[in-house]
Coordinates of C-alpha atoms and ligand atoms in Angstrom, one line a residue:
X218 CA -40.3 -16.7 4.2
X219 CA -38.4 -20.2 4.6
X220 CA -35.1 -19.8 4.1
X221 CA -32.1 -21.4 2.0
X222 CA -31.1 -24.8 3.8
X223 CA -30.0 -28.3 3.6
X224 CA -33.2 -29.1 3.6
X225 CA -34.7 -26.9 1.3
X226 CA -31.9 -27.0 -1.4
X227 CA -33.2 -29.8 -2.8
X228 CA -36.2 -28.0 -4.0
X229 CA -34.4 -25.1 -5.8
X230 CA -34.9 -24.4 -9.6
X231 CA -32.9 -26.9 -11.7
X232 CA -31.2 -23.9 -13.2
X233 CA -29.5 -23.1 -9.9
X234 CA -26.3 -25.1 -9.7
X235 CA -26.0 -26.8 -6.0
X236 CA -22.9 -28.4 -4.0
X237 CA -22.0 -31.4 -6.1
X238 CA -20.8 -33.4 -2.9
X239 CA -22.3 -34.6 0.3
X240 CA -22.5 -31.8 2.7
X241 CA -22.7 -34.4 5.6
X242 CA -19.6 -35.6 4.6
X243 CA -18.0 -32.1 5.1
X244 CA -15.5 -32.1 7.8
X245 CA -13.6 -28.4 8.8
X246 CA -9.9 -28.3 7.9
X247 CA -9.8 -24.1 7.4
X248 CA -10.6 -21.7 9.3
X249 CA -10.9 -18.6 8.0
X250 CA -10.5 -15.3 10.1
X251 CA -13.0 -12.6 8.9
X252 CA -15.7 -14.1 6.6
X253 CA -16.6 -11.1 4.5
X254 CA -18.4 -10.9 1.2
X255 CA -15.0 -11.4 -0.5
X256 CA -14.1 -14.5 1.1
X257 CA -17.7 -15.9 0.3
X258 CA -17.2 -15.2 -3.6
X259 CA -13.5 -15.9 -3.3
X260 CA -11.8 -18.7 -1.7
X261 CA -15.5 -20.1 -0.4
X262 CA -16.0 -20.7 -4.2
X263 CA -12.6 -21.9 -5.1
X264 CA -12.8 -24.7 -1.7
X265 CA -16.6 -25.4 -2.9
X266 CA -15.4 -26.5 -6.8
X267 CA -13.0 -29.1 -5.3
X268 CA -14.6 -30.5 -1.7
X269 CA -16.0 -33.8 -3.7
X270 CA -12.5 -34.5 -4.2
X271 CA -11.5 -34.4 -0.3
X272 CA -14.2 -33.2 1.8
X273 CA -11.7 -32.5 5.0
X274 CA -11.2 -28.6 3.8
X275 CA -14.6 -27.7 4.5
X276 CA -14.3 -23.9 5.9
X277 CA -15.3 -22.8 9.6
X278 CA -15.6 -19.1 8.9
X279 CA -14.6 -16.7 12.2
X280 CA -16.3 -12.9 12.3
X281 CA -13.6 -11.2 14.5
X282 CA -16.2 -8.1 15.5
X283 CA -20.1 -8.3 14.4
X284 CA -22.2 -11.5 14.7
X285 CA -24.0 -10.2 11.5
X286 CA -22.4 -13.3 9.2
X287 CA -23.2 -15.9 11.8
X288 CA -27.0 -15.0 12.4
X289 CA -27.6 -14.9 8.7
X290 CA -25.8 -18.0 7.7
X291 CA -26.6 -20.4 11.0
X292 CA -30.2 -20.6 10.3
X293 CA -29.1 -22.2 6.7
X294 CA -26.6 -24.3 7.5
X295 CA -24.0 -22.3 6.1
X296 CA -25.4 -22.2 2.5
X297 CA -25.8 -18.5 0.6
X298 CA -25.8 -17.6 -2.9
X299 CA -23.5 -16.4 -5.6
X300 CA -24.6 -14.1 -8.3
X301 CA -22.1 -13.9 -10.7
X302 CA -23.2 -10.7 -12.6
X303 CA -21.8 -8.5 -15.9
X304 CA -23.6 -6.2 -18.7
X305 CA -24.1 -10.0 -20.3
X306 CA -26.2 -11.5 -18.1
X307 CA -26.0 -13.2 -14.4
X308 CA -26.1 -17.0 -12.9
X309 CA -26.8 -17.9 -9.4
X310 CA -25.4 -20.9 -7.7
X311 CA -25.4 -22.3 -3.9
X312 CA -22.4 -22.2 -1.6
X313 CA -21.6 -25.0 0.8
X314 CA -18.0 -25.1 1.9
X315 CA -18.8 -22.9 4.9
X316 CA -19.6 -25.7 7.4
X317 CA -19.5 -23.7 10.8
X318 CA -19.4 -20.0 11.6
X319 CA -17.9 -18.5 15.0
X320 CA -18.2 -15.4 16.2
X321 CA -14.7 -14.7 18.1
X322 CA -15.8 -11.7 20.7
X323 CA -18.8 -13.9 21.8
X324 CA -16.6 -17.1 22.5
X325 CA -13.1 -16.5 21.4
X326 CA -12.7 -20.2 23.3
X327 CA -14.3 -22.2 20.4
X328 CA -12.4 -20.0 18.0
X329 CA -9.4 -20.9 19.5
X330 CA -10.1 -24.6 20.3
X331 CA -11.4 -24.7 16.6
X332 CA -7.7 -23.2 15.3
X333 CA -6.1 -25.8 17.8
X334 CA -7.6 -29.0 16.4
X335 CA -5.2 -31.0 14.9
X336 CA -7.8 -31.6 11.6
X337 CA -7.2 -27.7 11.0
X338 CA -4.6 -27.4 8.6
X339 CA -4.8 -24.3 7.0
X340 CA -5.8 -20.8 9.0
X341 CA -6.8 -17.8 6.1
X342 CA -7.5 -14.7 6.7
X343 CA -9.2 -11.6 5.0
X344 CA -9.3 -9.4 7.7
X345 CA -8.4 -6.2 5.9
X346 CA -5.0 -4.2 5.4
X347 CA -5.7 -2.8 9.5
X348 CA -6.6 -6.5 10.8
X349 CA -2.6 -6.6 10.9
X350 CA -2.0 -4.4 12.9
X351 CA 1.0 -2.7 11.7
X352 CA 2.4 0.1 10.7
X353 CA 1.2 0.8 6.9
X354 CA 4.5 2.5 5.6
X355 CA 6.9 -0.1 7.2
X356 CA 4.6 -3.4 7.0
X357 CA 6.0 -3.7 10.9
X358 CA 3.8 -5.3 14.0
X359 CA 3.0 -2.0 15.5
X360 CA 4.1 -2.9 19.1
X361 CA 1.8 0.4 20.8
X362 CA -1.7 -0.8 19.1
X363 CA -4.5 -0.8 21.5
X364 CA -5.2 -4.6 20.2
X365 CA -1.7 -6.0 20.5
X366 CA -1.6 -4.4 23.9
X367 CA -4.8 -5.9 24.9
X368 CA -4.0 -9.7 23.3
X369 CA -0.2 -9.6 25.3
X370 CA -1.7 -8.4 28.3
X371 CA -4.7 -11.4 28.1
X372 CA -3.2 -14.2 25.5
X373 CA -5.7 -16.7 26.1
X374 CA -8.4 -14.0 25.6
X375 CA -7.6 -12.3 22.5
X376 CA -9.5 -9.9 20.3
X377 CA -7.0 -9.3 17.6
X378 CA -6.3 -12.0 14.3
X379 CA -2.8 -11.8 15.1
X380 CA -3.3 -12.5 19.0
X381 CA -5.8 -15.7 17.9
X382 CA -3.1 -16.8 15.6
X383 CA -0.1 -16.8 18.1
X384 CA -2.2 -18.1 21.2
X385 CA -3.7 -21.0 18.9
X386 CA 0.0 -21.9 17.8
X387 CA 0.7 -22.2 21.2
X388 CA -1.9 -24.3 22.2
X389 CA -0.8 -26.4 19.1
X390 CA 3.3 -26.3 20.2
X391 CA 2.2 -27.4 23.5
X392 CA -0.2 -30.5 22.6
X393 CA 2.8 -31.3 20.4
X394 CA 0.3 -30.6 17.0
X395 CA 1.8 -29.1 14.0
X396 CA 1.6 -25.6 13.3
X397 CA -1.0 -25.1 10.7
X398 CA -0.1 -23.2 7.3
X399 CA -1.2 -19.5 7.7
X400 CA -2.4 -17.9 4.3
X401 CA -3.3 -14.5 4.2
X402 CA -5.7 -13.4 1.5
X403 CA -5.6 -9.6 1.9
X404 CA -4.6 -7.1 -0.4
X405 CA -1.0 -6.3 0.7
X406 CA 2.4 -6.7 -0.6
X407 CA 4.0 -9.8 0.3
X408 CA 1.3 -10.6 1.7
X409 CA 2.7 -13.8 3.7
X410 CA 5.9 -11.9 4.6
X411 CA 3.8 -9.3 6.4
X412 CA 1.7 -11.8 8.5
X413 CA 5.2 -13.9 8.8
X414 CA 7.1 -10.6 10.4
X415 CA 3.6 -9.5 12.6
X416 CA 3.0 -13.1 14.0
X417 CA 6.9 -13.8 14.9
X418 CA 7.3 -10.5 16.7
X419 CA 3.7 -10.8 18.5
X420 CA 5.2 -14.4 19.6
X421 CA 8.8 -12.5 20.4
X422 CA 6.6 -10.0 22.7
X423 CA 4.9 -13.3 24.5
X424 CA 7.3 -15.9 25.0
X425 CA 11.2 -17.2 22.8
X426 CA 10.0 -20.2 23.1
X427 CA 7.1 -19.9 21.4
X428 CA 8.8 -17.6 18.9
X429 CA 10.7 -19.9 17.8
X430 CA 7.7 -22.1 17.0
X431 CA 5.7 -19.7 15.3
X432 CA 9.2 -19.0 13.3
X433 CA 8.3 -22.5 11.5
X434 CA 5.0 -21.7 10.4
X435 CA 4.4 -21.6 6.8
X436 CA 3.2 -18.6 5.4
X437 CA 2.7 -18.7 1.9
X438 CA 1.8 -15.4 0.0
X439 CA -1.2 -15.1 -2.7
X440 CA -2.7 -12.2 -5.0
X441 CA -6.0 -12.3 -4.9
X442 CA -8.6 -10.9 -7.2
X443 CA -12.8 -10.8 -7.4
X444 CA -14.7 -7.4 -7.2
X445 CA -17.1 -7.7 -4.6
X446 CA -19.7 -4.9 -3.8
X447 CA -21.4 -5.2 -0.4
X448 CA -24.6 -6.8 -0.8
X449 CA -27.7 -4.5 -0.8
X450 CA -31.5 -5.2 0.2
X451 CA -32.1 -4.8 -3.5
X452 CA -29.9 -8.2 -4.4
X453 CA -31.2 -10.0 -1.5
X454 CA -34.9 -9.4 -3.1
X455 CA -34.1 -10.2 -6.9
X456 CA -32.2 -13.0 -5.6
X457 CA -34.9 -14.8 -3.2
X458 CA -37.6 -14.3 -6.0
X459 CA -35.4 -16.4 -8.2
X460 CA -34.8 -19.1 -5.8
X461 CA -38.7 -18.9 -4.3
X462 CA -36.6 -18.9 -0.6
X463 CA -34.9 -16.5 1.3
X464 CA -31.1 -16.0 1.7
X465 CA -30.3 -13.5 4.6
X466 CA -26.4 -13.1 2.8
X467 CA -26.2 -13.6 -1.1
X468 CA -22.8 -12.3 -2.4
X469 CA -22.5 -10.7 -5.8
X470 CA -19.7 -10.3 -7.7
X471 CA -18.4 -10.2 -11.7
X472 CA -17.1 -13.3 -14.0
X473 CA -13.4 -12.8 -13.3
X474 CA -11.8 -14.2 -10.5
X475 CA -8.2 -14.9 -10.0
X476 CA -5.5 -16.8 -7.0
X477 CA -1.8 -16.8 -7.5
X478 CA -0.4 -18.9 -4.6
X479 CA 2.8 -19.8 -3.4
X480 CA 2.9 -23.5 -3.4
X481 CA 3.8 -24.2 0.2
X482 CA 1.7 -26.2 2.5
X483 CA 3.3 -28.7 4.8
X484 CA 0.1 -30.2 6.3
X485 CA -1.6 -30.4 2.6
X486 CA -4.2 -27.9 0.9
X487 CA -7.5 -28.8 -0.8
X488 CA -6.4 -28.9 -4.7
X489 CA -7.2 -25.4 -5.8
X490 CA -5.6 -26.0 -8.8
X491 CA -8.7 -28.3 -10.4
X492 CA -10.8 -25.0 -9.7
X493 CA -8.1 -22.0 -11.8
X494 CA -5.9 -21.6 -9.2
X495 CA -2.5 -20.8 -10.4
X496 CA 0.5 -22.5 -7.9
X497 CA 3.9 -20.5 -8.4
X498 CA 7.3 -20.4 -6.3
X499 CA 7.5 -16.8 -6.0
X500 CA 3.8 -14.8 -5.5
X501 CA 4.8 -11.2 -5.4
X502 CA 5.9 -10.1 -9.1
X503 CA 1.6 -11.0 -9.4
X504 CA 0.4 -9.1 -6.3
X505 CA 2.5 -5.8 -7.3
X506 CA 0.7 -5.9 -11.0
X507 CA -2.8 -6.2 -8.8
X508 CA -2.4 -3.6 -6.2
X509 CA -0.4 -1.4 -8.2
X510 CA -3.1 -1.4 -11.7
X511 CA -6.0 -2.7 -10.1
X512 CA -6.0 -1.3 -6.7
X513 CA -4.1 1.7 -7.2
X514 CA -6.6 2.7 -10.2
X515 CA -9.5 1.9 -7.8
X516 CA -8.6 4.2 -5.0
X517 CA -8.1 7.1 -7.8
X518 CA -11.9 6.1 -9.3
X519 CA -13.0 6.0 -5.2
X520 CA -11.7 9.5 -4.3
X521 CA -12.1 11.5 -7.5
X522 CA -15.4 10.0 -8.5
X523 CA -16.6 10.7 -4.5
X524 CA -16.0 14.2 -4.5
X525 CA -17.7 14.8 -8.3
X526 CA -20.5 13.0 -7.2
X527 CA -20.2 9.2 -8.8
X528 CA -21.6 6.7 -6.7
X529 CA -20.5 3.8 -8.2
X530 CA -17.2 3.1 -9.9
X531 CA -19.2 2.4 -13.0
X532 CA -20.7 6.0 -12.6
X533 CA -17.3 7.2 -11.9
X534 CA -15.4 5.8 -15.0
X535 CA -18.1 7.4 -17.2
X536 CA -17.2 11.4 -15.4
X537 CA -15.6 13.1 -18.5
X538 CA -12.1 12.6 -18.3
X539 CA -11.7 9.5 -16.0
X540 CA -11.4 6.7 -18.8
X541 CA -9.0 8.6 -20.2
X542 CA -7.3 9.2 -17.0
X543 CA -7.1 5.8 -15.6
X544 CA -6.1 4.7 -19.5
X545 CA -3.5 6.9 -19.2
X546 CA -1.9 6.3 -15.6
X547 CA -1.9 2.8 -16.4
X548 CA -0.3 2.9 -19.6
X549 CA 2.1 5.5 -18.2
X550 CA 2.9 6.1 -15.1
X551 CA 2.0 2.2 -13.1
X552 CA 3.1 0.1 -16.1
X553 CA 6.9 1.5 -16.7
X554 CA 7.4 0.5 -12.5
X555 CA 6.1 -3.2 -12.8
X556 CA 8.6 -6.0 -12.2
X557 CA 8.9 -8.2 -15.8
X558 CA 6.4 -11.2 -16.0
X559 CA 7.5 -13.5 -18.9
X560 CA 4.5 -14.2 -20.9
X561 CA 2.0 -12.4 -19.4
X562 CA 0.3 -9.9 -21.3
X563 CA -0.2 -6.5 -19.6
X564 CA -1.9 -4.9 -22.3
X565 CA -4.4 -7.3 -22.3
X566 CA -4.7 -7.2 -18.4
X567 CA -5.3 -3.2 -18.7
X568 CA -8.2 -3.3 -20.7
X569 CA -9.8 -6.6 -19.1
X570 CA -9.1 -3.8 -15.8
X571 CA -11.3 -0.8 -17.8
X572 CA -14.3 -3.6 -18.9
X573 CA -14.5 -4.5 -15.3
X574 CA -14.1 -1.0 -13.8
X575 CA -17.5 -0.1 -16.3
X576 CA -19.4 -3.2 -15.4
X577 CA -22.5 -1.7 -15.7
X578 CA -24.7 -4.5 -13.4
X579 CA -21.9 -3.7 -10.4
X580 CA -22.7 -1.3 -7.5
X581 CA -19.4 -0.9 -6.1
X582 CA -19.8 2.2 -4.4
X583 CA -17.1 4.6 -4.0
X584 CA -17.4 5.2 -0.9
X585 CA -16.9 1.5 -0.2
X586 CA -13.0 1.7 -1.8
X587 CA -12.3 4.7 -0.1
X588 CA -12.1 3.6 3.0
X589 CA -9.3 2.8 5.2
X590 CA -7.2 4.8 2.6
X591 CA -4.6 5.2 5.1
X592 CA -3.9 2.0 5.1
X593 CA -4.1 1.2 1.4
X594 CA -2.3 4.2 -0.3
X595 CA 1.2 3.4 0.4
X596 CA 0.7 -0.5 -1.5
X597 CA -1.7 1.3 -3.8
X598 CA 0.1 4.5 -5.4
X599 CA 2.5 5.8 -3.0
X600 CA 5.4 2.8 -3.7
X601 CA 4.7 3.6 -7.1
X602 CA 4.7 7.2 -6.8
X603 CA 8.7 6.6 -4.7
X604 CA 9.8 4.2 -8.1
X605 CA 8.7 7.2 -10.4
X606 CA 11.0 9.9 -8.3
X607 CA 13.9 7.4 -8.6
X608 CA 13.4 7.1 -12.0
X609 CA 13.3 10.6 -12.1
X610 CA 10.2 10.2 -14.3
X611 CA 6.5 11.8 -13.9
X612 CA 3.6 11.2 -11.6
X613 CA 1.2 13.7 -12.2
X614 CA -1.5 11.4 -12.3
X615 CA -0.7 9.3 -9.4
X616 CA -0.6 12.1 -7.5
X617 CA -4.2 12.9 -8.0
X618 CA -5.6 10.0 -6.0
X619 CA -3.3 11.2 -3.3
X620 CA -4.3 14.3 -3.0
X621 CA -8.4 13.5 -3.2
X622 CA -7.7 11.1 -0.6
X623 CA -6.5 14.1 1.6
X624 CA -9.5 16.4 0.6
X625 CA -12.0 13.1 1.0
X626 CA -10.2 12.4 4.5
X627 CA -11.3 15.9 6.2
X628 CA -14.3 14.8 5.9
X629 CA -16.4 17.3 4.1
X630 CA -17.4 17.2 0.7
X631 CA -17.4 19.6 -2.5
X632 CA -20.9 20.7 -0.7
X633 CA -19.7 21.9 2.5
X634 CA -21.3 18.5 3.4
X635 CA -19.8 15.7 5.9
X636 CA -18.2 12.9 4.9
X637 CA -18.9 9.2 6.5
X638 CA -14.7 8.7 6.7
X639 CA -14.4 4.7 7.7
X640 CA -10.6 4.7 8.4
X641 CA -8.0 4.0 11.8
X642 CA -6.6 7.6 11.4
X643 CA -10.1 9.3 10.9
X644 CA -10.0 11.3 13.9
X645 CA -6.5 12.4 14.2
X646 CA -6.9 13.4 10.5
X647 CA -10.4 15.4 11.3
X648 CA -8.3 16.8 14.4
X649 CA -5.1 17.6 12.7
X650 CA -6.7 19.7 9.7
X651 CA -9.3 21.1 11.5
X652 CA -10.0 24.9 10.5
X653 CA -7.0 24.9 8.1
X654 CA -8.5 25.7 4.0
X655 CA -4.4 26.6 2.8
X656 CA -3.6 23.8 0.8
X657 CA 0.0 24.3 1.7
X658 CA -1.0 23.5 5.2
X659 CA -3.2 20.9 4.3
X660 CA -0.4 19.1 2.9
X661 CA 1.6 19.5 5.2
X662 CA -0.3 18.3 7.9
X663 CA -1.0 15.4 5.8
X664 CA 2.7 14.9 5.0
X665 CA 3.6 14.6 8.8
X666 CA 1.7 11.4 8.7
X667 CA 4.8 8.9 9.4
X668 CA 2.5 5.6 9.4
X669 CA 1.8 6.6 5.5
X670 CA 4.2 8.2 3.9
X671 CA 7.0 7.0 6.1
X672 CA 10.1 9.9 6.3
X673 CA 11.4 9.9 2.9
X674 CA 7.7 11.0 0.7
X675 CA 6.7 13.2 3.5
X676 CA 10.0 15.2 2.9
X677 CA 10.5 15.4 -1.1
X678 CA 10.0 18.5 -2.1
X679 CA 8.9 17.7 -5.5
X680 CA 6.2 15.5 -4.2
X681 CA 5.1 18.5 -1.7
X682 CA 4.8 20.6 -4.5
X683 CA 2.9 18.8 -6.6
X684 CA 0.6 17.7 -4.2
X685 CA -0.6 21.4 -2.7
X686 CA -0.9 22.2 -6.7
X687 CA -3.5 19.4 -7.5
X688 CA -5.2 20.2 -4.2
X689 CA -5.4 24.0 -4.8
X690 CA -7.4 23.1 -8.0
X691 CA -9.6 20.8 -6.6
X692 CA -10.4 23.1 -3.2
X693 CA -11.3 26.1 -6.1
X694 CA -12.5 23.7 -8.7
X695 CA -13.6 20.7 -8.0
X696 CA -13.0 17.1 -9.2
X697 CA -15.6 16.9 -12.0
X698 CA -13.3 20.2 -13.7
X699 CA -10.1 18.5 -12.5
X700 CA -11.1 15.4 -14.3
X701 CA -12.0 17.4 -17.5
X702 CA -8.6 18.7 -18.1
X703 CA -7.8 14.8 -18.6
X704 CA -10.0 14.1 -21.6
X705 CA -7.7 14.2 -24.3
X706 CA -6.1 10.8 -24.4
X707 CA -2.0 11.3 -23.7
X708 CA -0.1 10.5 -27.5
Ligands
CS2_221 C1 -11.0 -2.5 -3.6 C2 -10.7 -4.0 -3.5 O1 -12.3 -2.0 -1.6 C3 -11.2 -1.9 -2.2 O2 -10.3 -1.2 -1.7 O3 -10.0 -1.9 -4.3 O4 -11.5 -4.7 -2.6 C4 -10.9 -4.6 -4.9 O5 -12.2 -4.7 -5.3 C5 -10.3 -6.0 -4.9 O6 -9.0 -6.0 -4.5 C6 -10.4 -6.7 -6.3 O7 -9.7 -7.9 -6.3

């Protein structure tokens, strides 16, 4: 079938809205480590609504492990479709602020060259919570990592974000270039903060001089927002009969989108703004609201709604008891630990969260959200689970997720059947719990886990207990029956 391309996109339906600037025109002044689905129907999106204002931030998008991204989007020039989908109806519309795509293991030179050039003014990542390599519980550049080993032991060789970042400042520091603004786009606190404190100790590790370079850089913090399911065989057929050619990487994704950014850019920034981007001094008030309500909910959906069965999170808010549930942790136990945010309304930002959560035309699998859980659970519910005990205030919902996540991360099901566990610690997990079925042990194995639930959770008492009590009842119950007990809506 042809395929999606300059020169086809000219011929697409009329009702198919197309890049309203001249791609030729398009010069690269991002690039953007780990181009994902999420970055396609994220910051992609945002960059493409305001290139035919400045068309020097066109994107070159890096895949830091599979060529997968490039071989789809090469062969079009970049372009791919959006579909834009809720229980309401959907629109499709063309992409084209991705103007290059590298793939760093095959020539980590061009990456790096590409990151040195003085017209690239603003590196972004999305490369996941464990593309940091730190330490989850402490947010601290984990000095023993096989890939910060690797990139300190061959600097102009690297494999790791971090290692591409620090030997491209370099390159920059010693051509006398400015260091480029770093903004990292992943769902962690602080976000900027951690990439700050993991690219200034990397540099530290390699060379003062070049530490105190990197200790320059500007690295602003953001909150992002846009669910984005991985894209199935199924969209990619509904959505090359509606454009009559073939796109080898469409991105779905629902209406809402959101970007809180910290305003600080000393070599410029396309003007997100014109496109809904909110500019603020001070980012992270916004990013604990999102991981703490948004996130924190999703990982409970991901691992209860696994193990009774759901598929999607749309399947899993409809399991009697869940609504209710996430309602009521919300409401309850999240809300009361939330920073203030003058004027914003939270109520209203709950129930927007429980209409997207049930967005019927979605599939967000659960399996998707679940994994990496060690690395997400201690932004997601455990630093909200910590403000509850010093509050000296309940968590008995919170604690659910937490303790699914432990039975999901053994790796068998309600069935006796395995479980495909994506996550750093898989193994030692599988090893450490191997042939134990006392929950008590369980937990405790679990517990021991410093990277997660650094020394002070691991050792509360109260916590302990209530964790090997939710986890009895779901080994001799199950998570549907667990969830049952939570239909009555709290007063
Ligand atoms: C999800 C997020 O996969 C996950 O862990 O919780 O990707 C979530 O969909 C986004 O953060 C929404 O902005």
């Amino acid at each position: 079938m042809t395929r999606l391309s300059n020169d086809t996109l000219p011929h697409l339906p009329k009702t198919i809205a197309t890049p309203d600037y001249d791609r030729t025109k398009v010069t690269v002044g991002i690039v953007h480590l780990g181009i994902g689905a999420f970055h396609r129907a994220h910051q992609a999106v945002f960059t493409d609504e305001v290139l035919a204002r400045d068309p020097s931030w066109g994107i070159c998008g890096v895949s830091l492990r599979s060529a997968d991204t490039r071989d789809a989007l090469e062969p079009q020039d970049g372009l791919y479709t959006l579909k834009v989908q809720d229980g309401g109806g959907e629109t499709l519309r063309i992409i084209g602020s991705v103007v290059e795509t590298l793939v760093a293991p095959e020539d980590p030179q061009a990456v790096l060259a590409r990151m040195a050039d003085p017209a690239t003014r603003i590196v972004s990542l999305t490369v996941t919570e464990k593309g940091y390599c730190h330490n989850p519980a402490t947010g601290m550049l984990d000095d023993n990592h096989p890939d910060v080993l690797h990139d300190l032991q061959n600097p102009g060789d690297p494999r790791s974000a971090i290692g591409f970042i620090v030997e491209a400042l370099a390159r920059r520091q010693e051509a006398g270039v400015a260091a480029f603004t770093l903004l990292s786009c992943d769902n962690l606190p602080s976000n900027g903060h951690v990439l700050k404190r993991v690219v200034s100790r990397f540099a530290e590790l390699r060379d003062p001089q070049l530490a105190a370079f990197v200790a320059g850089v500007a690295c602003p913090s953001t909150m992002i927002d846009r669910i984005v399911p991985a894209t199935t065989d199924a969209d990619r057929n509904v959505i090359a009969g509606a454009l009559g050619v073939g796109d080898a990487w469409p991105v779905v994704t629902e209406p809402f989108r959101q970007w809180v950014i910290e305003d600080h850019f000393p070599l410029g920034r396309p003007a997100w703004e014109a496109a809904g981007a909110v500019f603020v001094p001070e980012v992270s008030v916004f990013e604990t609201m999102k991981l703490r309500l948004l996130n924190g909910s999703h990982s409970t959906l991901a691992y209860l709604g696994y193990l009774a069965g759901a598929e999607t999170v749309a399947e899993a808010m409809a399991l009697p008891g869940m609504q209710p549930l996430i309602e009521g942790l919300m409401r309850e136990e999240v809300s009361p630990t939330l920073p203030q945010l003058t004027g914003f309304d939270l109520v209203a930002y709950r129930l927007a969260l429980i209409a997207r959560f049930k967005n019927p035309a979605l599939r967000h699998r659960t399996w998707q959200i679940a994994m990496d859980g060690s690395q997400k659970l201690p932004q997601r519910l455990l630093g909200t689970i910590r403000d509850r005990i010093r509050a000296g205030a309940s968590y008995d919902r919170l604690v659910l997720g937490v303790a699914a996540w432990m039975y999901y991360a053994r790796g068998l099901d309600e069935a006796g059947q395995a479980i495909d566990v994506r996550d750093p610690l898989a193994r030692r997990i599988a090893a450490m719990t191997q042939g134990l079925d006392d929950p008590g042990e369980i937990v405790a194995a679990f517990l021991g886990l410093e990277d997660v639930f650094a020394d002070d959770l691991g050792r509360d008492a109260g916590f302990r207990g209530a964790l090997i009590g939710v986890l009895s009842r779901l080994l001799a119950t199950g998570s549907a029956a667990e969830l049952a007990g939570w239909q009555t809506p709290s007063p």
